[in-house]
JSON list of C-alpha atoms in Angstrom, two decimals:
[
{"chain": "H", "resi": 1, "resn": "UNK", "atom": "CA", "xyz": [113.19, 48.73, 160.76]},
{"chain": "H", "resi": 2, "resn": "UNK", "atom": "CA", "xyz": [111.87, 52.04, 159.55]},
{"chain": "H", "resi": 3, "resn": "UNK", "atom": "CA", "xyz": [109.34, 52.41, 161.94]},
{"chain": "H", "resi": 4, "resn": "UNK", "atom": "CA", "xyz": [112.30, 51.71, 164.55]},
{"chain": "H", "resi": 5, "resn": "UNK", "atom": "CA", "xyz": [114.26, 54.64, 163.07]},
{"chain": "H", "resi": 6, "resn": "UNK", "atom": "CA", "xyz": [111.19, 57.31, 162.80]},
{"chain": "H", "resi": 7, "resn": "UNK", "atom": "CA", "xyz": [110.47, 56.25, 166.44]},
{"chain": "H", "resi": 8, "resn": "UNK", "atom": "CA", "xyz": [114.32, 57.46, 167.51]},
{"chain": "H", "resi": 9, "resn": "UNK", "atom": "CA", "xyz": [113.77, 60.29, 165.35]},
{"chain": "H", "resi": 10, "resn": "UNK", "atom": "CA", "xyz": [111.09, 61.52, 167.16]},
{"chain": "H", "resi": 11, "resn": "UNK", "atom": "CA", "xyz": [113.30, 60.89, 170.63]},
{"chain": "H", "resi": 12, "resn": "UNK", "atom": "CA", "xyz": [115.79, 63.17, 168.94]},
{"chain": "H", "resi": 13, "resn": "UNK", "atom": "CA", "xyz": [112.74, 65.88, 167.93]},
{"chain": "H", "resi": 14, "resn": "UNK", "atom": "CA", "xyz": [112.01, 66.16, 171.64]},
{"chain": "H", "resi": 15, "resn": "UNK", "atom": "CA", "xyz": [115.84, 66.06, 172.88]},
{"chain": "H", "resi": 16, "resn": "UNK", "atom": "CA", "xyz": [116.17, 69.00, 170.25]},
{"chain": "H", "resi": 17, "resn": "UNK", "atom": "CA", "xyz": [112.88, 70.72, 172.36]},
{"chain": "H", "resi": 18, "resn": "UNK", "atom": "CA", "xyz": [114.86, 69.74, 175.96]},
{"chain": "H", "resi": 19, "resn": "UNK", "atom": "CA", "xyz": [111.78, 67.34, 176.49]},
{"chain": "H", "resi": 20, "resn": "UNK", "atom": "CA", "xyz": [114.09, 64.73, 177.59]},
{"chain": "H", "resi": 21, "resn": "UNK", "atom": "CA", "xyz": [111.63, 62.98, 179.13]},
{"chain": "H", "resi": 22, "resn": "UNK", "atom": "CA", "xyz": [109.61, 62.54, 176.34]},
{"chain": "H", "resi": 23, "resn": "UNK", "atom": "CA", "xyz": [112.56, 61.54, 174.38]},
{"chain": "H", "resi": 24, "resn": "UNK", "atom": "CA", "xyz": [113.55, 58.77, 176.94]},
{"chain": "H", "resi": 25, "resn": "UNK", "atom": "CA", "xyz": [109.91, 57.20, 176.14]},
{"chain": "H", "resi": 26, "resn": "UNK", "atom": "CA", "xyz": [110.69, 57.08, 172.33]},
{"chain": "H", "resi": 27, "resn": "UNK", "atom": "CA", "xyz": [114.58, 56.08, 172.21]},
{"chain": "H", "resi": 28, "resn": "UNK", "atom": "CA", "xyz": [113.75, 52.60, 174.61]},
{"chain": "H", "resi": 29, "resn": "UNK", "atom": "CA", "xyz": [110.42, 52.25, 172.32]},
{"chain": "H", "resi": 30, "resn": "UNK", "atom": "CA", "xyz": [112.83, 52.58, 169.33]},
{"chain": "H", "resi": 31, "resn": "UNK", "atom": "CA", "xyz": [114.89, 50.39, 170.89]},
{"chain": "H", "resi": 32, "resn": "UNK", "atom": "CA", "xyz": [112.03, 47.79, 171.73]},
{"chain": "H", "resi": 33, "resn": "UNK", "atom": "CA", "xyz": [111.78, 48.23, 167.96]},
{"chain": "H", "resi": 34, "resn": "UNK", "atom": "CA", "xyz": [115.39, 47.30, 166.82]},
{"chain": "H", "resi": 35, "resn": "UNK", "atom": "CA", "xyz": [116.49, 44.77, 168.88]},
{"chain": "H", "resi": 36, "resn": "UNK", "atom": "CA", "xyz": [114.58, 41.63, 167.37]},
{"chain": "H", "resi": 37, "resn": "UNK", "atom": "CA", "xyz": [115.41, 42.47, 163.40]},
{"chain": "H", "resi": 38, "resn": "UNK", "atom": "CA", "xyz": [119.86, 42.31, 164.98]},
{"chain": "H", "resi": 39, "resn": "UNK", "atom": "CA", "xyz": [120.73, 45.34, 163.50]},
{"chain": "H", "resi": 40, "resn": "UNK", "atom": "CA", "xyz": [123.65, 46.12, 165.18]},
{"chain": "H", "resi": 41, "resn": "UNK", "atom": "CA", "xyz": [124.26, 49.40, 164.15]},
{"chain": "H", "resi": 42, "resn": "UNK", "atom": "CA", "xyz": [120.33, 50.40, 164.65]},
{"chain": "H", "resi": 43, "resn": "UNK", "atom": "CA", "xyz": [120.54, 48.81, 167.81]},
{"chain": "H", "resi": 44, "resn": "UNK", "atom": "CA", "xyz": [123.90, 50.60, 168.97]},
{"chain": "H", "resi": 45, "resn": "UNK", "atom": "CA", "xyz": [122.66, 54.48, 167.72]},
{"chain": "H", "resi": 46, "resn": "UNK", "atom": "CA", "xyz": [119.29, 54.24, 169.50]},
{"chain": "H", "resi": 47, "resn": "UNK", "atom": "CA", "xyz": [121.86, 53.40, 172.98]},
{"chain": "H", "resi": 48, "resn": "UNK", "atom": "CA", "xyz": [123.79, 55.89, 172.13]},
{"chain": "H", "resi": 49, "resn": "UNK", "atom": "CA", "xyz": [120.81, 58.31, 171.65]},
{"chain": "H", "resi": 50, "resn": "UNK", "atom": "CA", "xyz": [118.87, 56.90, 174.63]},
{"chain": "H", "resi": 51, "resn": "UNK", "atom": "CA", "xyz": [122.45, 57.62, 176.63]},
{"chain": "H", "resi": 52, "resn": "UNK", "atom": "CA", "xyz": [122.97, 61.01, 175.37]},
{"chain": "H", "resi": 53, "resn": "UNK", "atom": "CA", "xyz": [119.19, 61.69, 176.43]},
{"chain": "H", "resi": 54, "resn": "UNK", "atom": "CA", "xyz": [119.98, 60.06, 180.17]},
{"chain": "H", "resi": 55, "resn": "UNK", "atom": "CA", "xyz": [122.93, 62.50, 180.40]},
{"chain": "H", "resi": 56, "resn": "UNK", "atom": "CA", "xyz": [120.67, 65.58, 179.74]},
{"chain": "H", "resi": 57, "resn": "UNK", "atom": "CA", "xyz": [119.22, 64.11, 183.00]},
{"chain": "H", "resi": 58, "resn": "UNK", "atom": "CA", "xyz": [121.75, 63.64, 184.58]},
{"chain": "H", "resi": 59, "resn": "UNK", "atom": "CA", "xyz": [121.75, 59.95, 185.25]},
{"chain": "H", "resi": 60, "resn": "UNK", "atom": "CA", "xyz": [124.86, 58.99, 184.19]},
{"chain": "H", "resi": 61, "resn": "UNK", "atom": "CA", "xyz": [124.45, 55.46, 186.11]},
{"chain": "H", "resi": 62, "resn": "UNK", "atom": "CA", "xyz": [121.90, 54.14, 183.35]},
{"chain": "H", "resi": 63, "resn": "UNK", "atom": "CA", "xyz": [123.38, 56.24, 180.48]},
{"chain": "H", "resi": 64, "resn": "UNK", "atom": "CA", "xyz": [127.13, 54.29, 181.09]},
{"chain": "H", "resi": 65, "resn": "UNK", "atom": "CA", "xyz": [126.24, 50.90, 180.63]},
{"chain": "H", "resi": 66, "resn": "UNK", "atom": "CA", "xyz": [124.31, 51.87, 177.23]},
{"chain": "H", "resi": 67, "resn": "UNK", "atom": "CA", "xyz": [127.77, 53.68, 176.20]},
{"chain": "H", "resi": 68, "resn": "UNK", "atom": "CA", "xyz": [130.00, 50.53, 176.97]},
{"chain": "H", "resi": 69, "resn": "UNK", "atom": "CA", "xyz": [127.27, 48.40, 174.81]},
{"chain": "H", "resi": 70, "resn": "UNK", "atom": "CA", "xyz": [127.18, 50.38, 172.08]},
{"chain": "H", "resi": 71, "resn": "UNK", "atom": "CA", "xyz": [130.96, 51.02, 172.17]},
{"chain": "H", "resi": 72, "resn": "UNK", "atom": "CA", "xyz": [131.92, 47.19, 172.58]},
{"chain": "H", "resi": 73, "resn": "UNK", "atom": "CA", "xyz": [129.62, 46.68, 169.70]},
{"chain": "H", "resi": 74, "resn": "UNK", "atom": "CA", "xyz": [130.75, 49.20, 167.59]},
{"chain": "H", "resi": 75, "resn": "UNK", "atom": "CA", "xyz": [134.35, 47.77, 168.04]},
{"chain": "H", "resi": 76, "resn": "UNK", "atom": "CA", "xyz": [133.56, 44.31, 167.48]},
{"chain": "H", "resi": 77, "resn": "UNK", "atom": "CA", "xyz": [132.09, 45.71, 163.89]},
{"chain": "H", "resi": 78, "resn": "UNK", "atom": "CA", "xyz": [134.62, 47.99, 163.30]},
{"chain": "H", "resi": 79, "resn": "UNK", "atom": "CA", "xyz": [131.65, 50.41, 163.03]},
{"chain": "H", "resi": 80, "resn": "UNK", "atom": "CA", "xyz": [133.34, 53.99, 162.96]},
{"chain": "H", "resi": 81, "resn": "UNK", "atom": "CA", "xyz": [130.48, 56.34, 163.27]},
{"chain": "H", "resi": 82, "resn": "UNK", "atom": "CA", "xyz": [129.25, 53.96, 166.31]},
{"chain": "H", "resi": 83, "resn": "UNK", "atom": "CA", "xyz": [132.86, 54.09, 168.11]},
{"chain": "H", "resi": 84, "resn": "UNK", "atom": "CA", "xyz": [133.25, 58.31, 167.90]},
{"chain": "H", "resi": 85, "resn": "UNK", "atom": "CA", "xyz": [129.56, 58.22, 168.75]},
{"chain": "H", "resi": 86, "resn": "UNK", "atom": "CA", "xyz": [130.34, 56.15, 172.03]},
{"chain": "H", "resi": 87, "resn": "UNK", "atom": "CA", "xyz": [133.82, 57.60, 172.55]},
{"chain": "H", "resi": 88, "resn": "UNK", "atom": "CA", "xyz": [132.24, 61.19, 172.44]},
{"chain": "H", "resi": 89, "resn": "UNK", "atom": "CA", "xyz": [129.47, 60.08, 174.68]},
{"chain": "H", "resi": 90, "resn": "UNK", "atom": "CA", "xyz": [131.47, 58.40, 177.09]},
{"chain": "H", "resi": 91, "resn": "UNK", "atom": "CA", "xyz": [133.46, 61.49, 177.36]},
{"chain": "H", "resi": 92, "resn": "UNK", "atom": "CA", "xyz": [130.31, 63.50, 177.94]},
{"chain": "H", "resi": 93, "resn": "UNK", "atom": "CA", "xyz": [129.64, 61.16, 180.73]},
{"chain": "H", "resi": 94, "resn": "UNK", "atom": "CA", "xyz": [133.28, 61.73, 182.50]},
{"chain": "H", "resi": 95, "resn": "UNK", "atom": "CA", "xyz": [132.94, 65.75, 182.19]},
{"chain": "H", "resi": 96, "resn": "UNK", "atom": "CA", "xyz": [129.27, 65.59, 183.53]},
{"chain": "H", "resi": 97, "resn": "UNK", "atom": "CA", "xyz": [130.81, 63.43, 186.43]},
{"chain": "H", "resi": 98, "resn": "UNK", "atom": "CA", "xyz": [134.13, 66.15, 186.85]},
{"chain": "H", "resi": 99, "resn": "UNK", "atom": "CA", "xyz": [136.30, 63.10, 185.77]},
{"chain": "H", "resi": 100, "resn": "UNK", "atom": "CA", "xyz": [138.65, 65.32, 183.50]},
{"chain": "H", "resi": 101, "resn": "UNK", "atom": "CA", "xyz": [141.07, 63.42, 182.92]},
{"chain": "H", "resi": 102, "resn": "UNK", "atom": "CA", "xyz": [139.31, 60.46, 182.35]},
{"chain": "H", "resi": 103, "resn": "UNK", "atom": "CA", "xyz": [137.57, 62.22, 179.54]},
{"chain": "H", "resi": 104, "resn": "UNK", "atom": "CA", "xyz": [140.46, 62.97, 177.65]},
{"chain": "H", "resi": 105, "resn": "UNK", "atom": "CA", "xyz": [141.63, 59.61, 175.64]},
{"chain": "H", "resi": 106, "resn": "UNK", "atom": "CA", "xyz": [138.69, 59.05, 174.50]},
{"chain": "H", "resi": 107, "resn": "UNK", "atom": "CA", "xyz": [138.21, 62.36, 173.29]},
{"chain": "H", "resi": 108, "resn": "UNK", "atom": "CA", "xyz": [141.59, 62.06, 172.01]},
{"chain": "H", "resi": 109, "resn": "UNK", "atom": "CA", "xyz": [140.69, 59.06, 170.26]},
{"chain": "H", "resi": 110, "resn": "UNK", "atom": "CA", "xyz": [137.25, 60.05, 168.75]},
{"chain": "H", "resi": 111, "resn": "UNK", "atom": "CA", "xyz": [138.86, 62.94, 167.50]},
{"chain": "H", "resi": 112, "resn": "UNK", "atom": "CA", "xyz": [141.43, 61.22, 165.61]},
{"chain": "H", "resi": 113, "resn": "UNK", "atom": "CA", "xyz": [139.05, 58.68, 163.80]},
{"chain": "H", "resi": 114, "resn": "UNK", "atom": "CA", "xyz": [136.31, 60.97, 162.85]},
{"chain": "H", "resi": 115, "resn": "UNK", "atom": "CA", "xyz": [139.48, 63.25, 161.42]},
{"chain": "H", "resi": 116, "resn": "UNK", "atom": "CA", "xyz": [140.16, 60.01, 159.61]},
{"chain": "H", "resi": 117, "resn": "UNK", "atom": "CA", "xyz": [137.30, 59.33, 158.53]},
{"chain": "H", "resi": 118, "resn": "UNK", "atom": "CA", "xyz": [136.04, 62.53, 157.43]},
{"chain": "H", "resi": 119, "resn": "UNK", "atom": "CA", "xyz": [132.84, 62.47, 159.89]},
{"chain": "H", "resi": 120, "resn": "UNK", "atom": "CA", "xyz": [132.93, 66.34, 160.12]},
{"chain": "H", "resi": 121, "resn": "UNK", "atom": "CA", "xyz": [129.46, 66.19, 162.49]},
{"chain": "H", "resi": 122, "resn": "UNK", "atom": "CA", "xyz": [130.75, 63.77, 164.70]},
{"chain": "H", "resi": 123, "resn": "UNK", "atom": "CA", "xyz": [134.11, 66.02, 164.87]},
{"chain": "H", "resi": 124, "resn": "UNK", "atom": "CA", "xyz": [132.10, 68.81, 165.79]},
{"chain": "H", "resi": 125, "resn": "UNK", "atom": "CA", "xyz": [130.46, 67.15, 168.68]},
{"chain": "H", "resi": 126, "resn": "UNK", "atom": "CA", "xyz": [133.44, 65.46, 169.96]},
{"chain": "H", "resi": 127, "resn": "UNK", "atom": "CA", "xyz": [135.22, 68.93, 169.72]},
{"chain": "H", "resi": 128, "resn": "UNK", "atom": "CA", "xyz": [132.89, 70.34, 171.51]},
{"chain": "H", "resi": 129, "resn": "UNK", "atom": "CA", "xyz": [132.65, 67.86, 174.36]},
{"chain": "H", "resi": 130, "resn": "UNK", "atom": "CA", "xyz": [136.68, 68.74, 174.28]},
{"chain": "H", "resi": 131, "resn": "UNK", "atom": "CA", "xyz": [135.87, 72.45, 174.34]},
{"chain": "H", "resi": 132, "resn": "UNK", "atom": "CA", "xyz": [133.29, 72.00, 177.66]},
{"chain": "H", "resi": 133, "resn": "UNK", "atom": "CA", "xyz": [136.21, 69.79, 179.13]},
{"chain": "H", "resi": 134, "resn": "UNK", "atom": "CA", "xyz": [139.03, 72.79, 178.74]},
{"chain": "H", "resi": 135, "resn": "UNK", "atom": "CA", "xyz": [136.97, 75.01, 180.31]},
{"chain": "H", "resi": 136, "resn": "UNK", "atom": "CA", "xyz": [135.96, 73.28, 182.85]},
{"chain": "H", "resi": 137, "resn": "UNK", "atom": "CA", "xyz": [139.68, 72.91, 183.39]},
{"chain": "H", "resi": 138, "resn": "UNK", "atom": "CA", "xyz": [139.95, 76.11, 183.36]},
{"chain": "H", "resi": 139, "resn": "UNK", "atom": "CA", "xyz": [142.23, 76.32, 180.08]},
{"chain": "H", "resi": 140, "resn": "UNK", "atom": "CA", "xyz": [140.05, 79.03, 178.10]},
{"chain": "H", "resi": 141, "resn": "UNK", "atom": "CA", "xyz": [142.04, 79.80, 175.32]},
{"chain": "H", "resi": 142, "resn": "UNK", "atom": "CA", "xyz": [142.09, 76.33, 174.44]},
{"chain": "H", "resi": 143, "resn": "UNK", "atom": "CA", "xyz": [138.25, 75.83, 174.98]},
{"chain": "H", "resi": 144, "resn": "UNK", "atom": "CA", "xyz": [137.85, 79.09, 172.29]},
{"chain": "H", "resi": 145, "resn": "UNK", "atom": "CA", "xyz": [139.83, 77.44, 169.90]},
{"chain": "H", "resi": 146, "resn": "UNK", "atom": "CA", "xyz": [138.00, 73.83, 170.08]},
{"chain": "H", "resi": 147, "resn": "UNK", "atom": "CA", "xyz": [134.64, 75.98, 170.01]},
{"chain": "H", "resi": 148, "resn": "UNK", "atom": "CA", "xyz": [135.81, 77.76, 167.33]},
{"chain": "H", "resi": 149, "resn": "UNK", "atom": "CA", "xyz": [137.23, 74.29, 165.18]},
{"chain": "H", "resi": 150, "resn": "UNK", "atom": "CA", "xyz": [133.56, 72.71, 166.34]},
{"chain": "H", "resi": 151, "resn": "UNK", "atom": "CA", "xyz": [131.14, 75.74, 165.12]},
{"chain": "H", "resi": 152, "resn": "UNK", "atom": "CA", "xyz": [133.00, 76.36, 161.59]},
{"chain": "H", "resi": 153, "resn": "UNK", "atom": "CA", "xyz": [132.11, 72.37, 160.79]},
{"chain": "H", "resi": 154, "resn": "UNK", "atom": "CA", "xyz": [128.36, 73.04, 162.93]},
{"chain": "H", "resi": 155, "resn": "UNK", "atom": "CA", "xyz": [127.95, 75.86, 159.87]},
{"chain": "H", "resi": 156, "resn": "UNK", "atom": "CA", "xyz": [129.14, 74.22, 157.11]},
{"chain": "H", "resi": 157, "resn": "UNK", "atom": "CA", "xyz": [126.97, 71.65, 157.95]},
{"chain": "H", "resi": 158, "resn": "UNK", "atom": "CA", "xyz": [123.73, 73.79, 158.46]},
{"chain": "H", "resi": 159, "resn": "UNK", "atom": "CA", "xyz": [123.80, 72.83, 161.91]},
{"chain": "H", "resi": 160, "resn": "UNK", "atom": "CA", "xyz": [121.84, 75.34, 164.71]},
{"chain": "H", "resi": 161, "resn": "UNK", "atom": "CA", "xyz": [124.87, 74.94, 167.28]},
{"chain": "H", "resi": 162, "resn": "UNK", "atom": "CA", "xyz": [126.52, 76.81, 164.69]},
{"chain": "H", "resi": 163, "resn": "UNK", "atom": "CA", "xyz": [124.21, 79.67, 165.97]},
{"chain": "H", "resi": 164, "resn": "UNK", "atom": "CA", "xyz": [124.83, 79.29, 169.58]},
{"chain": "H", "resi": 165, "resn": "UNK", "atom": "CA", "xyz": [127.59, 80.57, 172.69]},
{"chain": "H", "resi": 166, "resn": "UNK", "atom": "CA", "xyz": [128.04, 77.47, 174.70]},
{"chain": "H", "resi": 167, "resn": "UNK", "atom": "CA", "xyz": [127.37, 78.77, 178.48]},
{"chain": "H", "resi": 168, "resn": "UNK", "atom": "CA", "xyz": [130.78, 77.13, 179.11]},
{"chain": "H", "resi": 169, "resn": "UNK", "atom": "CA", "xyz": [132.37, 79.95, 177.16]},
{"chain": "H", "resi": 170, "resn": "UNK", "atom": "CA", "xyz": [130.50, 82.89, 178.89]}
]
């Protein structure tokens, strides 16, 4: 199982570098890695991460059906972190695809439970999914104020994107 998890680790090393090609090659190896030992929630983050790098590539065909996995599993647990993780990715998925409105329950919803549950880095990243969203709507004001909301928690948190000016916003 370890060796599963340092191999997605690595996939998000090179995400972090833009290398998303490199990353693809470890989050399926990590995967590869996970899915004998049925650890759902292993199996459903390396998706998730494996989606996320897919949509930095813009192949939202193979990153979907990764999302819906990882989501259905995640509900059928009643894993939290694994539902805002898909819900926020999912969302990604819809802006990336100009499906607005589609992205906006499950933002609504990711929102809520990582509020809930007190998951302030998944709240920044689903606010900032929102924040992309309103701009792209063309609803600025709004788009500051989610940056805004997401950044404070990215800094608190030590995060780099606490550092950074979302092109969206420029």
């Amino acid at each position: 199982m370890q060796s599963a998890i340092q191999t997605d680790n690595l996939g998000l090393a090179y995400d972090a570098q833009s290398n998303y090609e490199r990353a693809l090659d470890y989050h399926q190896k990590a995967l590869e890695l996970v899915q004998p030992t049925h650890q759902a929630h292993w199996e459903s983050i390396f998706k998730i991460n494996q989606a996320n790098t897919l949509l930095s590539l813009h192949d939202t065909q193979a990153a979907q059906p990764l999302l819906e996995s990882a989501l259905e599993q995640g509900r059928a647990s009643d894993d939290i972190e694994v539902i805002i993780r898909s819900l926020t990715g999912q969302a990604r998925l819809a802006v990336s695809e100009q499906d607005y409105p589609r992205a906006q329950p499950l933002l609504d919803e990711a929102i809520s439970l990582a509020r809930r549950a007190d998951m302030r880095r998944l709240l920044a990243e689903a606010l900032a999914v929102y924040s992309e969203q309103q701009a792209k709507l063309n609803q600025h004001d709004r788009s500051t104020t989610l940056w805004e909301e997401a950044q404070k928690l990215f800094t608190m948190l030590r995060a780099p994107q606490g550092k950074i000016q979302p092109g969206w916003l420029e």
